[in-house]
Amino acid sequence: MRIIRLLLISVLFFTINAGAQSLPQQLQTAIGRLQQDDQCRYASLSLTVLDAKTGEVVYTINPNMGLAPASTLKTVTSATAFFLLGKDFEYRTQLGYSGTIAADGTLNGDLIIKGSGDPTLGSWRWESTKENAVLTSLALAIKKAGIKKINGRIIGDESIFGTQSIPDGWIWQDVGNYYGAGASGLCWRENQFDIKLHTGAVGTPISVSSTVPAMPYYHFESEVLNGPAGTGDKSYAYLPLNKQSFYLRGTYAVDQSKRSISVALPDPAFDMAYRLADTLRRLGITVSGGPESVATLTAKELTAPFI
């Protein structure tokens, strides 16, 4: 499910004749008007208003109805993290290696990026967290350690959060899209990437023109059709299960200007290892083995080294 549009509900507080009604009556009147709006007429609605000072219930409607909280739950998560971790908390992502560094600068072992759940790694929202800034910082640390060649692999270690990245109950239509991206102990680029679409006439198929960043280790099968103007983005991505093929399904309106969709990154730890390996190669530091994550190693019945 997807929240298409937020309804401005200032009607709750600013369009009511408050003269003769109590606060609960005002709220009831406003809820009635909200339910008659075209966007909400067939919606499920649950609301509880509490007195901020006493905690007493001022008004409630369908208080026990289960609803998908969507992004509103972020406020609860953020408040909880602030309370438990404190305002000065900083995540610590470790970069280390197994094996030994020879006199010629060859690392005979693996390079390991051990995550601690930092949600900002590779995020485009701040200059210091952008992908290139993070990769440059890691490359400089590797050079400073005297490593000129890696006879091994680069491994993204996301194991701090365990093996379950997607909570029970999330629907298949959601989890392949950016807003349904799973958690990762080694979060990277907010666990998402973009797919650029090549659109055309209404009813014709839409193809994938490119991805940002390039995702050469995935294959994309598009079954998305060009939809009529005004129908919006109704396209969905479906995660590959132990395969490399994303499926895209649904419709995408011909008048959409963005012509791209954001989808979930299935294995952020692997992608970060892949990007670091590519960065090192560009700098002349070769890596003999392919990138890995704890998840990919586990699938091969291999054990990840620890730092």
Tab-separated table of C-alpha atoms in Angstrom:
chain	number	residue	atom	x	y	z
A	1	MET	CA	0.000	0.000	0.000
A	2	ARG	CA	1.141	3.538	-0.626
A	3	ILE	CA	0.105	6.943	0.679
A	4	ILE	CA	-0.632	8.860	-2.536
A	5	ARG	CA	-1.385	12.264	-1.112
A	6	LEU	CA	-1.638	13.911	2.274
A	7	LEU	CA	-4.920	15.665	2.948
A	8	LEU	CA	-4.613	18.999	4.696
A	9	ILE	CA	-6.761	18.542	7.770
A	10	SER	CA	-6.712	22.061	9.045
A	11	VAL	CA	-10.462	21.648	8.723
A	12	LEU	CA	-10.216	19.882	12.064
A	13	PHE	CA	-9.356	23.067	13.860
A	14	PHE	CA	-10.014	26.105	11.713
A	15	THR	CA	-13.302	25.643	9.884
A	16	ILE	CA	-15.522	24.763	12.806
A	17	ASN	CA	-18.009	27.067	14.410
A	18	ALA	CA	-16.671	26.719	17.912
A	19	GLY	CA	-19.241	28.961	19.543
A	20	ALA	CA	-21.710	26.423	20.911
A	21	GLN	CA	-19.801	23.162	20.788
A	22	SER	CA	-17.516	21.485	23.273
A	23	LEU	CA	-14.087	20.333	22.083
A	24	PRO	CA	-15.204	16.691	21.605
A	25	GLN	CA	-18.220	17.919	19.633
A	26	GLN	CA	-15.989	20.120	17.481
A	27	LEU	CA	-13.726	17.182	16.764
A	28	GLN	CA	-16.679	14.953	15.928
A	29	THR	CA	-18.019	17.563	13.500
A	30	ALA	CA	-14.603	17.901	11.861
A	31	ILE	CA	-14.189	14.133	11.558
A	32	GLY	CA	-17.590	13.930	9.896
A	33	ARG	CA	-16.520	16.504	7.324
A	34	LEU	CA	-13.215	14.717	6.794
A	35	GLN	CA	-14.959	11.419	6.114
A	36	GLN	CA	-17.111	13.074	3.450
A	37	ASP	CA	-14.104	14.350	1.540
A	38	ASP	CA	-13.587	12.495	-1.746
A	39	GLN	CA	-10.113	11.365	-0.660
A	40	CYS	CA	-11.331	9.894	2.620
A	41	ARG	CA	-14.876	8.727	1.923
A	42	TYR	CA	-13.892	5.066	1.753
A	43	ALA	CA	-10.861	5.243	4.014
A	44	SER	CA	-10.357	3.595	7.383
A	45	LEU	CA	-10.005	6.202	10.095
A	46	SER	CA	-8.731	5.992	13.653
A	47	LEU	CA	-8.019	8.988	15.870
A	48	THR	CA	-7.231	9.544	19.527
A	49	VAL	CA	-6.711	12.992	21.027
A	50	LEU	CA	-5.084	13.222	24.467
A	51	ASP	CA	-4.702	16.102	26.872
A	52	ALA	CA	-0.963	16.894	26.722
A	53	LYS	CA	-0.842	17.784	30.417
A	54	THR	CA	-2.990	15.072	32.004
A	55	GLY	CA	-2.863	12.281	29.426
A	56	GLU	CA	-6.642	11.952	29.594
A	57	VAL	CA	-8.552	11.033	26.440
A	58	VAL	CA	-10.312	14.084	24.989
A	59	TYR	CA	-11.770	12.388	21.921
A	60	THR	CA	-11.470	9.042	20.187
A	61	ILE	CA	-12.912	7.229	17.209
A	62	ASN	CA	-12.087	3.602	16.363
A	63	PRO	CA	-9.190	3.586	18.864
A	64	ASN	CA	-8.529	-0.158	18.497
A	65	MET	CA	-8.528	-0.265	14.719
A	66	GLY	CA	-5.238	-1.537	13.310
A	67	LEU	CA	-3.815	0.766	10.640
A	68	ALA	CA	-0.513	0.945	8.779
A	69	PRO	CA	1.246	3.900	10.426
A	70	ALA	CA	3.436	4.681	7.402
A	71	SER	CA	5.938	7.492	7.906
A	72	THR	CA	4.213	8.843	11.004
A	73	LEU	CA	5.991	6.088	12.952
A	74	LYS	CA	9.307	7.811	12.206
A	75	THR	CA	8.466	10.386	14.868
A	76	VAL	CA	8.146	7.621	17.472
A	77	THR	CA	11.369	5.962	16.296
A	78	SER	CA	13.281	9.249	16.331
A	79	ALA	CA	12.008	10.210	19.781
A	80	THR	CA	12.890	6.769	21.156
A	81	ALA	CA	16.415	6.887	19.687
A	82	PHE	CA	16.971	10.376	21.077
A	83	PHE	CA	15.785	9.279	24.528
A	84	LEU	CA	17.816	6.047	24.670
A	85	LEU	CA	20.991	7.130	22.848
A	86	GLY	CA	21.185	10.785	23.847
A	87	LYS	CA	21.877	13.900	21.808
A	88	ASP	CA	25.646	13.290	21.593
A	89	PHE	CA	25.506	9.702	20.325
A	90	GLU	CA	27.594	8.900	17.238
A	91	TYR	CA	27.556	5.722	15.181
A	92	ARG	CA	30.891	4.016	14.621
A	93	THR	CA	31.586	2.210	11.346
A	94	GLN	CA	34.827	0.233	11.524
A	95	LEU	CA	37.215	-0.532	8.674
A	96	GLY	CA	39.678	-3.324	9.359
A	97	TYR	CA	41.337	-6.356	7.823
A	98	SER	CA	42.126	-9.996	8.420
A	99	GLY	CA	45.475	-11.577	7.594
A	100	THR	CA	48.728	-9.641	7.236
A	101	ILE	CA	50.221	-6.798	5.200
A	102	ALA	CA	53.428	-7.802	3.427
A	103	ALA	CA	56.447	-5.549	3.015
A	104	ASP	CA	55.391	-4.693	-0.560
A	105	GLY	CA	51.987	-3.445	0.651
A	106	THR	CA	50.026	-6.558	-0.284
A	107	LEU	CA	47.206	-7.402	2.111
A	108	ASN	CA	46.969	-11.176	2.254
A	109	GLY	CA	43.516	-11.264	3.720
A	110	ASP	CA	40.161	-9.557	3.559
A	111	LEU	CA	39.169	-5.940	4.039
A	112	ILE	CA	36.078	-5.656	6.240
A	113	ILE	CA	33.601	-2.784	6.682
A	114	LYS	CA	31.752	-3.444	9.935
A	115	GLY	CA	28.516	-1.517	10.302
A	116	SER	CA	26.807	-0.326	13.454
A	117	GLY	CA	23.508	0.729	11.906
A	118	ASP	CA	24.502	4.275	10.891
A	119	PRO	CA	21.595	5.445	8.658
A	120	THR	CA	23.625	8.278	7.080
A	121	LEU	CA	26.367	6.356	5.234
A	122	GLY	CA	26.177	7.344	1.574
A	123	SER	CA	23.169	9.609	2.173
A	124	TRP	CA	22.865	12.508	-0.290
A	125	ARG	CA	21.382	14.796	2.374
A	126	TRP	CA	24.703	16.121	3.758
A	127	GLU	CA	28.032	16.771	2.048
A	128	SER	CA	30.015	14.716	4.575
A	129	THR	CA	27.776	11.649	4.181
A	130	LYS	CA	27.521	11.523	0.409
A	131	GLU	CA	28.706	8.364	-1.315
A	132	ASN	CA	31.896	9.845	-2.779
A	133	ALA	CA	32.849	11.486	0.523
A	134	VAL	CA	32.523	8.203	2.422
A	135	LEU	CA	34.361	6.139	-0.194
A	136	THR	CA	37.165	8.717	-0.384
A	137	SER	CA	37.547	8.621	3.397
A	138	LEU	CA	37.795	4.820	3.375
A	139	ALA	CA	40.286	4.828	0.497
A	140	LEU	CA	42.503	7.321	2.308
A	141	ALA	CA	42.491	5.132	5.430
A	142	ILE	CA	43.502	2.112	3.335
A	143	LYS	CA	46.359	4.022	1.730
A	144	LYS	CA	47.479	5.299	5.125
A	145	ALA	CA	47.701	1.695	6.330
A	146	GLY	CA	50.190	1.050	3.525
A	147	ILE	CA	47.918	-1.280	1.549
A	148	LYS	CA	48.694	-1.236	-2.183
A	149	LYS	CA	47.115	-4.514	-3.226
A	150	ILE	CA	44.479	-6.781	-1.700
A	151	ASN	CA	44.884	-10.511	-2.134
A	152	GLY	CA	41.418	-11.220	-0.821
A	153	ARG	CA	37.937	-9.750	-0.727
A	154	ILE	CA	36.127	-6.641	0.470
A	155	ILE	CA	33.341	-7.668	2.836
A	156	GLY	CA	30.459	-5.560	4.088
A	157	ASP	CA	29.529	-6.793	7.563
A	158	GLU	CA	25.890	-6.049	8.359
A	159	SER	CA	25.563	-8.756	11.025
A	160	ILE	CA	24.908	-6.423	13.992
A	161	PHE	CA	21.176	-6.431	13.178
A	162	GLY	CA	20.894	-10.172	12.629
A	163	THR	CA	19.471	-11.797	9.512
A	164	GLN	CA	15.964	-10.349	9.338
A	165	SER	CA	15.948	-6.998	7.556
A	166	ILE	CA	12.216	-6.815	6.776
A	167	PRO	CA	9.621	-7.072	9.569
A	168	ASP	CA	6.964	-9.773	9.499
A	169	GLY	CA	3.739	-8.716	7.841
A	170	TRP	CA	5.110	-6.274	5.273
A	171	ILE	CA	3.382	-6.873	1.941
A	172	TRP	CA	5.276	-8.007	-1.150
A	173	GLN	CA	4.068	-4.982	-3.130
A	174	ASP	CA	5.825	-2.630	-0.683
A	175	VAL	CA	9.200	-4.098	0.175
A	176	GLY	CA	10.802	-3.622	-3.247
A	177	ASN	CA	10.186	0.122	-3.196
A	178	TYR	CA	12.227	2.844	-1.481
A	179	TYR	CA	9.655	3.427	1.256
A	180	GLY	CA	9.695	-0.279	2.113
A	181	ALA	CA	13.466	-0.763	2.154
A	182	GLY	CA	14.611	-3.065	4.928
A	183	ALA	CA	16.964	-2.174	7.752
A	184	SER	CA	20.635	-3.084	7.572
A	185	GLY	CA	23.487	-3.119	10.038
A	186	LEU	CA	25.507	-1.550	7.228
A	187	CYS	CA	23.059	0.948	5.769
A	188	TRP	CA	24.193	2.441	2.451
A	189	ARG	CA	22.667	5.242	0.316
A	190	GLU	CA	19.585	4.995	2.549
A	191	ASN	CA	19.194	1.445	1.194
A	192	GLN	CA	17.772	2.611	-2.127
A	193	PHE	CA	18.627	3.514	-5.710
A	194	ASP	CA	16.827	5.021	-8.711
A	195	ILE	CA	15.619	3.424	-11.932
A	196	LYS	CA	15.318	5.748	-14.934
A	197	LEU	CA	12.392	4.974	-17.238
A	198	HIS	CA	12.037	5.308	-21.009
A	199	THR	CA	8.386	6.270	-21.491
A	200	GLY	CA	6.171	6.450	-24.587
A	201	ALA	CA	2.548	6.460	-25.735
A	202	VAL	CA	-0.347	5.406	-23.481
A	203	GLY	CA	-0.664	1.636	-23.275
A	204	THR	CA	2.815	0.874	-24.581
A	205	PRO	CA	5.507	-0.821	-22.471
A	206	ILE	CA	8.039	1.219	-20.506
A	207	SER	CA	11.673	0.136	-20.584
A	208	VAL	CA	14.526	0.784	-18.171
A	209	SER	CA	17.024	3.257	-19.600
A	210	SER	CA	19.526	3.283	-16.717
A	211	THR	CA	19.948	3.184	-12.957
A	212	VAL	CA	21.530	5.644	-10.519
A	213	PRO	CA	24.024	4.502	-9.527
A	214	ALA	CA	24.785	1.863	-12.159
A	215	MET	CA	23.771	-1.598	-10.896
A	216	PRO	CA	25.581	-4.025	-13.216
A	217	TYR	CA	25.000	-7.009	-10.969
A	218	TYR	CA	21.190	-6.754	-11.280
A	219	HIS	CA	18.908	-7.386	-14.240
A	220	PHE	CA	15.666	-5.451	-14.689
A	221	GLU	CA	12.499	-6.847	-16.257
A	222	SER	CA	9.946	-4.080	-16.884
A	223	GLU	CA	6.272	-4.938	-17.305
A	224	VAL	CA	5.225	-1.349	-16.572
A	225	LEU	CA	2.853	0.316	-19.058
A	226	ASN	CA	2.475	3.988	-19.913
A	227	GLY	CA	-0.686	5.150	-18.137
A	228	PRO	CA	-3.080	7.978	-19.083
A	229	ALA	CA	-2.276	11.516	-17.976
A	230	GLY	CA	-3.318	12.241	-14.416
A	231	THR	CA	-3.075	8.651	-13.164
A	232	GLY	CA	0.273	9.214	-11.450
A	233	ASP	CA	2.960	6.724	-10.514
A	234	LYS	CA	1.423	3.306	-9.896
A	235	SER	CA	4.534	1.283	-10.595
A	236	TYR	CA	6.049	-1.170	-8.146
A	237	ALA	CA	9.376	-2.967	-7.938
A	238	TYR	CA	9.583	-6.547	-6.689
A	239	LEU	CA	12.737	-7.669	-4.926
A	240	PRO	CA	14.737	-10.536	-6.393
A	241	LEU	CA	14.812	-13.605	-4.164
A	242	ASN	CA	18.242	-15.260	-4.384
A	243	LYS	CA	18.376	-14.076	-7.977
A	244	GLN	CA	19.504	-10.969	-9.812
A	245	SER	CA	16.248	-10.001	-11.559
A	246	PHE	CA	14.080	-7.101	-10.435
A	247	TYR	CA	10.547	-7.100	-11.826
A	248	LEU	CA	8.762	-3.785	-12.364
A	249	ARG	CA	4.986	-3.858	-12.707
A	250	GLY	CA	2.089	-1.416	-12.865
A	251	THR	CA	1.563	1.851	-14.741
A	252	TYR	CA	3.334	5.188	-14.979
A	253	ALA	CA	1.439	8.239	-16.280
A	254	VAL	CA	2.715	9.828	-19.485
A	255	ASP	CA	2.593	13.304	-17.925
A	256	GLN	CA	4.933	12.421	-15.056
A	257	SER	CA	7.984	14.681	-15.359
A	258	LYS	CA	10.419	12.730	-13.165
A	259	ARG	CA	10.492	9.572	-15.299
A	260	SER	CA	12.190	7.563	-12.602
A	261	ILE	CA	11.264	5.492	-9.577
A	262	SER	CA	13.177	4.838	-6.361
A	263	VAL	CA	13.483	1.227	-5.269
A	264	ALA	CA	14.889	-0.716	-2.337
A	265	LEU	CA	18.478	-1.927	-2.298
A	266	PRO	CA	18.270	-5.615	-1.325
A	267	ASP	CA	21.798	-5.979	0.079
A	268	PRO	CA	23.288	-2.584	1.055
A	269	ALA	CA	26.375	-4.182	2.631
A	270	PHE	CA	27.244	-5.942	-0.628
A	271	ASP	CA	26.734	-2.766	-2.628
A	272	MET	CA	28.995	-0.747	-0.329
A	273	ALA	CA	31.698	-3.400	-0.667
A	274	TYR	CA	31.225	-3.330	-4.443
A	275	ARG	CA	31.551	0.478	-4.574
A	276	LEU	CA	34.667	0.479	-2.399
A	277	ALA	CA	36.304	-2.209	-4.531
A	278	ASP	CA	35.554	-0.168	-7.658
A	279	THR	CA	36.967	2.987	-6.030
A	280	LEU	CA	40.193	1.198	-5.069
A	281	ARG	CA	40.652	-0.173	-8.560
A	282	ARG	CA	40.346	3.334	-9.955
A	283	LEU	CA	43.097	4.372	-7.545
A	284	GLY	CA	45.347	1.529	-8.674
A	285	ILE	CA	44.730	-0.780	-5.689
A	286	THR	CA	43.717	-4.165	-7.093
A	287	VAL	CA	41.402	-6.563	-5.278
A	288	SER	CA	41.676	-10.217	-6.268
A	289	GLY	CA	38.348	-11.406	-4.845
A	290	GLY	CA	34.836	-10.229	-5.512
A	291	PRO	CA	32.789	-8.113	-3.090
A	292	GLU	CA	30.798	-9.903	-0.415
A	293	SER	CA	28.416	-9.273	2.450
A	294	VAL	CA	27.695	-11.509	5.421
A	295	ALA	CA	24.457	-12.463	3.649
A	296	THR	CA	26.189	-13.528	0.427
A	297	LEU	CA	28.839	-15.462	2.358
A	298	THR	CA	26.172	-17.215	4.442
A	299	ALA	CA	24.340	-18.195	1.231
A	300	LYS	CA	27.594	-19.842	0.094
A	301	GLU	CA	27.936	-21.553	3.479
A	302	LEU	CA	31.044	-19.497	4.213
A	303	THR	CA	31.941	-17.719	7.434
A	304	ALA	CA	32.806	-14.031	7.466
A	305	PRO	CA	36.026	-12.987	9.208
A	306	PHE	CA	35.666	-10.657	12.174
A	307	ILE	CA	37.537	-7.550	13.213
